[in-house]
Amino acid sequence: MKELSTKILLVEDEKNLAEGLAYNLRCEGYEVAIAGDGWEAIRMFEEGGWSLIVLDLMLPRMDGLDVARRVRQNDLQVPILVLTAKGREEDRVEGLASGADDYLTKPFHLKELLLRVQGMLRRRSWYRQMPPAGAPYHFGASCWVDFASHRAAGPSGPRELTDKETGILRLLVEREGEVVTREEMLTTIWGYHPDVETRTVDNFIRRLRTYFEQDPSAPRHILSVRGMGYRFER
């Protein structure tokens, strides 16, 4: 059982689905509150104290992408799990680009959802306890990242990184010159079993390249290793 202080905001306009998901999450020991539309989600988010947001994309009054963007403008650390019927690759990319940390399409297996929730919450705790990395790490001609503050800069300018972006980059940097497989990233950063199929890792890598590569289509620092994963070169 989880501590009752673990609060999940479930944003879902299908009442029966929302109530069923809330019931199963509460059986796992989580506190759950339901928002039935985008405006209500923002209002409840602003009350604070959330450990995780489970977010549908197709919502009344404000769609889920706008909700995710609004959340990220105010909080870079609360994990967002998108749960939606929109399963095209371009939808997945857009969802992650809006600030989501993971993306699960409907219909889904309840066990997989609970596994992802558990993993995301575990990694959130890990990030809070992660010791500072010291001075900013510099690479390339103009790139740097401060792993403690999540601040960074590259050819596209300064920015703040989310927990997942910081975790992926730190893992790659710490393993400089080595191949880091997608399975290792899923286990280390997302905290769930690599048998779960997801393109999430590739989409996050794509996003990091837009931050730190002069030409994201021809990367010099975050390199693909065909059939295996990714390698970082300073």
XYZ file of C-alpha atoms in Angstrom:
234
model
C 0.000 0.000 0.000
C 1.141 3.550 -0.790
C 1.174 6.461 1.632
C -2.092 8.391 1.665
C -0.114 11.577 1.007
C 0.365 10.366 -2.577
C -2.276 12.409 -4.399
C -3.247 11.733 -8.006
C -5.263 14.159 -10.121
C -7.245 12.113 -12.659
C -8.465 14.246 -15.566
C -11.069 12.258 -17.510
C -14.473 13.312 -18.860
C -15.878 9.792 -19.342
C -17.564 9.374 -15.967
C -17.686 5.569 -15.856
C -14.034 5.231 -16.886
C -12.960 7.925 -14.422
C -14.783 6.287 -11.531
C -13.417 2.849 -12.420
C -9.835 4.124 -12.639
C -10.203 6.081 -9.414
C -11.492 2.983 -7.642
C -8.524 0.876 -8.760
C -6.005 3.575 -7.896
C -7.559 3.972 -4.449
C -7.319 0.209 -3.969
C -3.561 0.672 -4.457
C -3.559 3.164 -1.586
C -3.484 6.433 -3.527
C -5.637 9.476 -2.887
C -7.476 10.328 -6.108
C -9.465 13.378 -7.193
C -11.301 13.548 -10.518
C -11.528 16.543 -12.845
C -14.113 16.204 -15.618
C -12.876 18.962 -17.939
C -9.806 21.044 -18.682
C -10.812 24.139 -16.727
C -11.592 22.094 -13.652
C -8.237 20.329 -14.026
C -6.365 23.650 -13.983
C -8.369 24.899 -11.000
C -7.646 21.729 -9.039
C -3.997 21.674 -10.107
C -3.559 25.187 -8.737
C -4.649 23.935 -5.316
C -1.284 22.145 -5.219
C 0.036 19.045 -3.514
C -0.284 16.633 -6.453
C 2.110 13.720 -6.830
C 0.966 12.730 -10.342
C -1.497 13.826 -13.029
C -3.239 11.243 -15.235
C -4.543 13.239 -18.184
C -6.952 12.538 -21.015
C -6.400 14.669 -24.128
C -9.917 15.034 -25.513
C -11.620 17.115 -22.844
C -14.435 19.672 -22.712
C -13.670 23.399 -22.295
C -9.867 22.994 -22.578
C -8.087 20.107 -24.281
C -5.468 18.016 -22.541
C -2.555 19.435 -24.508
C -3.349 22.931 -23.251
C -3.759 21.569 -19.729
C -0.309 19.946 -19.916
C 1.244 23.168 -21.198
C -0.373 25.218 -18.437
C 0.851 22.741 -15.822
C 4.388 22.845 -17.196
C 4.446 26.641 -17.121
C 4.012 26.414 -13.356
C 5.534 23.071 -12.368
C 8.372 21.270 -14.139
C 8.423 18.345 -11.748
C 4.949 16.871 -11.271
C 4.767 13.770 -13.528
C 2.083 13.761 -16.233
C 0.805 10.482 -17.688
C -1.330 10.992 -20.789
C -4.138 8.452 -21.140
C -5.927 8.835 -24.466
C -7.546 7.186 -27.468
C -5.321 9.256 -29.781
C -2.710 6.659 -30.695
C -1.016 8.009 -33.821
C 2.715 8.629 -33.609
C 2.229 12.345 -34.299
C -0.274 12.504 -31.428
C 2.248 10.847 -29.133
C 4.974 13.279 -30.164
C 2.666 16.264 -29.638
C 1.580 14.978 -26.244
C 5.131 14.537 -25.019
C 6.183 17.868 -26.518
C 3.411 19.574 -24.525
C 5.084 18.427 -21.303
C 3.824 14.912 -20.630
C 6.265 12.363 -19.218
C 4.596 9.247 -20.623
C 1.785 8.316 -22.991
C -0.587 5.356 -22.772
C -3.280 4.726 -25.373
C -6.811 3.416 -24.852
C -7.788 0.634 -24.635
C -5.155 -0.293 -22.084
C -4.481 -3.032 -19.560
C -5.122 -1.943 -15.979
C -1.989 -3.734 -14.793
C 0.155 -1.741 -17.217
C -1.406 1.535 -16.093
C -0.774 0.744 -12.434
C 2.786 -0.284 -13.259
C 3.454 2.997 -15.007
C 1.924 5.022 -12.196
C 4.018 3.152 -9.647
C 7.186 3.649 -11.684
C 6.611 7.355 -12.273
C 5.988 7.985 -8.592
C 9.089 6.012 -7.641
C 11.244 8.041 -10.033
C 9.724 11.284 -8.747
C 10.935 10.362 -5.279
C 14.362 9.481 -6.680
C 14.695 12.854 -8.381
C 13.813 14.707 -5.178
C 16.551 12.809 -3.339
C 19.127 13.003 -6.142
C 22.209 14.843 -4.850
C 23.381 17.975 -6.656
C 25.745 17.332 -9.518
C 28.008 20.285 -8.729
C 28.921 22.922 -11.279
C 27.121 23.078 -14.636
C 28.287 20.489 -17.135
C 29.472 22.006 -20.432
C 29.621 20.238 -23.773
C 29.875 21.217 -27.404
C 30.402 24.844 -28.383
C 27.639 26.415 -26.314
C 25.741 23.738 -24.381
C 25.529 23.376 -20.628
C 23.220 21.810 -18.062
C 22.940 22.254 -14.303
C 21.538 18.936 -13.101
C 20.740 20.319 -9.650
C 18.566 23.221 -10.808
C 17.348 21.661 -14.105
C 18.542 24.770 -15.962
C 20.253 24.357 -19.308
C 21.170 26.121 -22.523
C 22.030 25.185 -26.087
C 21.778 26.549 -29.630
C 18.041 27.139 -29.111
C 18.690 29.276 -26.014
C 18.255 28.860 -22.245
C 15.500 26.699 -20.790
C 14.446 24.647 -17.786
C 14.312 20.866 -18.133
C 11.653 18.571 -16.752
C 12.555 15.729 -14.396
C 12.509 13.194 -17.213
C 14.613 15.341 -19.551
C 17.147 15.933 -16.786
C 17.237 12.247 -15.876
C 17.769 11.053 -19.452
C 20.520 13.571 -20.132
C 22.257 12.825 -16.852
C 22.168 9.092 -17.522
C 23.690 9.621 -20.972
C 26.358 12.002 -19.672
C 27.345 9.671 -16.835
C 27.751 6.883 -19.406
C 29.581 9.059 -21.957
C 30.858 7.007 -24.886
C 28.779 3.955 -23.893
C 25.551 2.700 -25.411
C 22.541 3.205 -23.142
C 19.718 0.973 -24.305
C 16.087 1.992 -24.430
C 15.380 -0.768 -21.917
C 17.873 0.743 -19.445
C 16.269 4.151 -19.846
C 12.791 2.779 -19.267
C 13.920 0.959 -16.137
C 16.096 3.765 -14.757
C 14.098 6.856 -15.690
C 10.505 5.637 -15.867
C 10.858 2.840 -13.357
C 8.872 0.159 -15.152
C 9.722 -3.109 -16.843
C 11.274 -2.805 -20.323
C 8.875 -5.386 -21.752
C 6.362 -2.546 -21.909
C 6.491 -1.320 -25.502
C 6.770 2.442 -25.843
C 8.185 5.059 -28.189
C 8.462 7.449 -25.282
C 12.257 7.212 -25.062
C 12.717 8.050 -28.741
C 10.387 11.027 -28.471
C 12.273 12.410 -25.473
C 15.574 11.985 -27.287
C 14.110 13.884 -30.235
C 13.152 16.706 -27.887
C 16.582 16.852 -26.234
C 18.183 17.098 -29.652
C 16.124 20.185 -30.454
C 17.560 21.743 -27.278
C 21.221 20.813 -27.628
C 22.020 20.008 -31.254
C 22.882 22.670 -33.812
C 21.187 20.447 -36.391
C 18.851 17.934 -34.695
C 18.668 15.884 -37.911
C 22.463 15.382 -37.794
C 23.257 15.137 -34.071
C 26.814 15.377 -32.747
C 26.188 14.758 -29.039
C 23.140 12.500 -28.616
C 23.776 9.736 -31.112
C 21.602 6.811 -32.172
C 23.040 3.307 -32.113
C 20.904 1.284 -34.491
C 18.932 -1.484 -32.862
C 20.354 -0.740 -29.419
C 19.815 2.741 -28.009
C 21.760 5.973 -27.667
C 25.295 7.210 -26.926
C 26.464 10.587 -25.667
C 29.575 12.286 -27.050
C 30.808 15.517 -25.501
